[in-house]
Amino acid sequence: MEVEPGSNRRSVRRRRAAAGAFACAAALLAAAPHQGQAAAPPQGQAPPAASKRADESPAVPVPAEIVAEIRKIRALYDEERFADAARAGEALCKARKESTEAWLTLAAVHLSPTWTRRRDARAESASRRALQAGGRRPETLRSLATALYRQAKYDEAEPLVNELIDPKPPRVGGEALGDLYVLRASIAMRRDALVPGSRERAVADLEAALAVVPDQPIAHTLRAQMLIAEGKLKEALPHLELAAKSDPGDKAVHHQFHLCLSRLGRKDEAKRHYAIWHLLNRLTDSNSATNAPDPKEKREILAKLRECNPTDWPRRLDLIEAELELGEVEAARKESDALLAERPAWPPALRLKDVAQKAKAGEPVPAPDDGGGG
Amino acid sequence: MKEGRAPMERPGRAAAKGFRAPLGAVAAIAAVALVAGAAAAALRAPPPSAPQAAPAAPAPQAAPVAPAKNAPAFLERDDCGIEFVHQRFATPSKKYLVETAGSGVGLFDYDRDGLLDVYCVQCCPLPGGPAGVAAPPDLLFHNDGRGADGRFRFHRVADTVDVKRPDGTVAKKPLGLGDRAYGMSVSCPDVDNDGFPDLFVTNVCQGVRYRDKGNGVMVAVSNGGRDTPYRNNGDGTFTDVTDKSGIVDVDWSGGVAWADLDGDGDLDLYLANYAVLDFDHYKPCGTKERISYCHPDALPAGPDRLFRNDGDFRFVDVTKAAGIVEPGNGGHGLAALPFDWDDDGKLDLYVANDTDPNFLWHNVSGPGGMKFEEAAGSAGIAVSGEGRPQACMGSDFADVDGDLRLDLASANLGREGTVLYLRRDGELFEDRSARSGVLAPTLLYTGFGLRFLDYDRDGDMDLIQVNGHVLDDVHDFDPAQTFEQVPNFLENRGDGTFAEIGPSLSPFFTRADVGRGLAVGDLDNDGDLDVVVLENDHAARVLENVLVTSNHWIGFQLVGTRSPRDAIGARVVVACGDKKQVQQVTGSSSYFSWQDLRLYFGVGARTDAASAEIRWPSGQVQKLEKLALDTCHVVTEPR
């Protein structure tokens, strides 16, 4: 189970990507601070005054040129041009080593839930540089905790999470708080049978997460995973259904569905979820050009996913993009129309339809991100 | 421990379970030949000299010396004569991934004197490495039995051996071994069912050249390190039969499985290939300043191959015809294990893949055929319980929770932790790594050799795992991990949960090295299980089990007749008092290694005569009653 603190894991991956891990840094500047102004707190986060600590640096005005660079990086990130975003982030950090926001931005790119070639170690090192530059700001601690968790450095990640969520009131709020509860629960689950009480702690944290964010899909998935392990299969199913409703493109949900339904003897349904898991895994698991699916295979996978997991809207967008990449302009246009028939006036689908129509008229299709940097 | 690296602190080391009171001398091994359920007189336990023949008694062994009270359970035997230093031949300018893979070790009684001999696989210089370095050979060590001190001794078998002619004279003859390629795995099955175990060594091909036949098909036209079968000539020598065998495979082979997959009574071969490796065009990974070993994903997965044994060392590649079509981008295979997943009497194959979903090739063959369908997802062993592909390396089956169903473990990369799948009702396995206690003590270790064994004969299967990271500079990236790592020894508490007890068993479990191949077997026929470990760039480690215990045991050496002679895949259920246990003859397991084919069951303090039910690969079920304890029984399959 991949836990993405900072990610609301909603059904639209672009929203997930934008408001997800990137919230640590990019959302910090979403309020578009002007030169000389302090950065606004991320959405759902306690204002700086509420979380001020002795070792926390005061909010420093962010120079306009840094804000502008971060906006560019954010735009690349939102377009899922992660390699370009990472390169721009490196350049920014090289030029502005003193900037907490620059380092957090670079970390945020490498914390992307959807970039298969991200580097968790770079996210950690960048977060540490942010820590040096700006002190123990909540967003910095959250970024570092996430990077550490991703590398299974649980002993280092957990105190950072505690530092953020144990104070009364917690130093973060909203979805960020829910995500951190999930992260801590996940660590506790891995310590089961080693540290007494881990299981109970995991359950408590998951319940706390769901109290804050009732549709937190990872919390539902993890809770289902625990129930499946206890043999409470029928109790697990509602959690999985809620998780799948929130994020039908999360392969972990389908894997748990597969395990749960298999044990319930509902083999055909289990097989369907395993097939979805397998396709999603093939799409996202390879982190090198050697073994990652080529554009043709990618299109085949996405076409299959459209059939067996039709509400995974972001993959439907990916299918259109894959067809555009292969020069199948008419197919891309048709797919855009089909998607728009199900999700009328959905901006990303409209945009891709526009690209397809322009391509049909002879305009070049924007080149895809090279995905490098891993 | 290598210089400059402190031994890793082990998280959560539990206190050792106390040693049991010494009983005194352990009963010397004996064997009972049992045919069709009838017990025969107890004899010592050599393999029969020919199929169906009664076993011959070897020279009696000296009684073992009883270890002192509170002595360690495993005694490191660097004096036992297995003088083998593995060399991985690192090339700093290239860092070929294969350099970090390590090699295996095989336990087999090649001369049928009743004692397990040891075959150690070696590597060789690679392109870009130091020039003028000669390639050392693989080595075979003969088990000479116990010396005057009561401990086993080995000597290296020379390149030329004395062979007795029929007229009684002795002639010098080449041993016929001494593979000098870049060796990976060794397996020692009786390929031709002649009673003498043969050898099969997988190597990484070097100097492979491909020629386009003009139709887009690239054909390998030369290679310098083929997978090599050696026929045991029965006179103490071997013959390389690669050319006639039909086994053509130019990819980097990982583990292999030998099993009768088409029910014709001989062992077929499954090659779990790791990657396609082209030394001439190898692109180092990392940066200009720091070259690193590549992630497996940087190398195309090598397609696995299935070869049908047509007898007389002739094999036919039936991969595609048998339905071995790997999904997605295939799998980086490192281990292959036969087992009967669905209890239909046909052996299926589990293949552990590195970073890719594992395979379970479900055998759906009709009579005499070979047909498989991939079913790892249905079985719940394709990925971890969290839905992630893992690094799965050394793997083994055993019933760890006493429900008479085989469970499965695979060693993984550091920060993944070893995965333990428990068999549940129906066809499903369940990932119980965390709840069983296996995950936590292995979390920071990169495991390769992994094997279940009941080291203390208390009636449950414990777990040994040797470790060492893949990256020789991992410490620079992750201070919690090192290249050299201490091994794990997890004791089964009796209920399928485990506790780390390694340091209490031997100093071996406190020293960090780069563990790879691991084989477990009874080297001195005393009824307990010894261990041989190969580590990268290190002398072979031999651990003699010297635990003093009053616990009893019973062993089985199965001799197939309708089934392959090695009886791989046979399942034995033993009942002793209130306790029932199951084990399966596996052969290749752990990591690139070949295990003692005999099955050893600890029965604790129980003293009742045991009974056993054997399900042979042929489908026959044989029941045996009133079996003596503290004895290895030779059981021949009814014809």
Coordinates of C-alpha atoms in Angstrom, one line a residue, chain A residues 1-2 151-154 189-190 192-194 199 225 229-230 255-256 258-259 262-263 267 274 277-278 281-282 285-288 290-291, chain B residues 295 297-301 327-329 332 355 357 377 382-389 415 427-428 430 432 434-435 437 439-440 477-478:
Chain A
M1 CA 0.0 0.0 0.0
E2 CA 1.5 3.3 -1.1
Q151 CA 12.1 4.4 1.8
A152 CA 10.8 2.3 4.7
K153 CA 12.7 4.4 7.1
Y154 CA 9.9 4.1 9.6
M189 CA 0.8 -2.2 10.6
R190 CA 4.3 -3.0 9.5
D192 CA 2.6 -5.8 13.9
A193 CA 3.9 -8.7 15.9
L194 CA 7.0 -6.8 16.8
R199 CA -2.5 -3.2 15.6
Q225 CA -6.7 -4.9 4.7
A229 CA -6.3 -10.4 7.7
E230 CA -8.7 -11.0 10.6
H255 CA -5.6 -6.0 -5.0
Q256 CA -7.5 -6.0 -1.7
H258 CA -9.2 -9.5 -5.2
L259 CA -8.0 -11.1 -2.0
S262 CA -11.4 -14.7 -3.5
R263 CA -11.8 -15.7 0.1
K267 CA -14.0 -15.9 -8.0
Y274 CA -6.9 -8.9 -10.3
W277 CA -4.6 -4.7 -10.7
H278 CA -2.3 -6.4 -13.2
N281 CA 0.7 -2.5 -12.2
R282 CA 2.1 -3.1 -15.7
D285 CA 5.6 -0.5 -12.0
S286 CA 8.5 -0.2 -14.4
N287 CA 10.9 2.6 -13.6
S288 CA 13.1 2.4 -16.7
T290 CA 13.9 -0.8 -20.8
N291 CA 10.9 -2.5 -19.3
Chain B
H295 CA 18.1 -1.6 -10.9
D297 CA 14.4 -2.9 -14.5
A298 CA 17.3 -1.5 -16.5
L299 CA 17.8 -4.9 -18.0
P300 CA 15.2 -6.7 -20.1
A301 CA 13.8 -9.7 -18.3
P327 CA 2.5 -11.7 -18.9
G328 CA 3.6 -8.1 -19.3
N329 CA 7.3 -7.6 -19.6
H332 CA 13.3 -11.4 -13.7
T355 CA 10.6 -6.6 -8.9
P357 CA 5.0 -10.2 -10.1
G377 CA -2.8 -13.9 -8.8
A382 CA 2.0 -12.8 -7.2
V383 CA 2.8 -9.9 -5.0
S384 CA 2.8 -9.0 -1.4
G385 CA -0.4 -8.7 0.6
E386 CA -0.2 -5.0 0.1
G387 CA -0.2 -5.5 -3.7
R388 CA 3.4 -4.7 -4.4
P389 CA 5.8 -6.8 -6.5
R415 CA 13.3 -2.4 3.6
E427 CA -6.3 -22.2 -3.4
L428 CA -5.4 -19.1 -1.5
E430 CA -2.2 -15.1 2.7
R432 CA 1.3 -13.1 7.1
A434 CA 4.1 -9.0 9.7
R435 CA 1.9 -11.0 12.0
G437 CA 7.1 -12.0 13.1
L439 CA 8.9 -9.2 8.6
A440 CA 10.4 -7.2 11.4
F477 CA 22.7 6.1 0.6
D478 CA 21.1 4.5 3.5

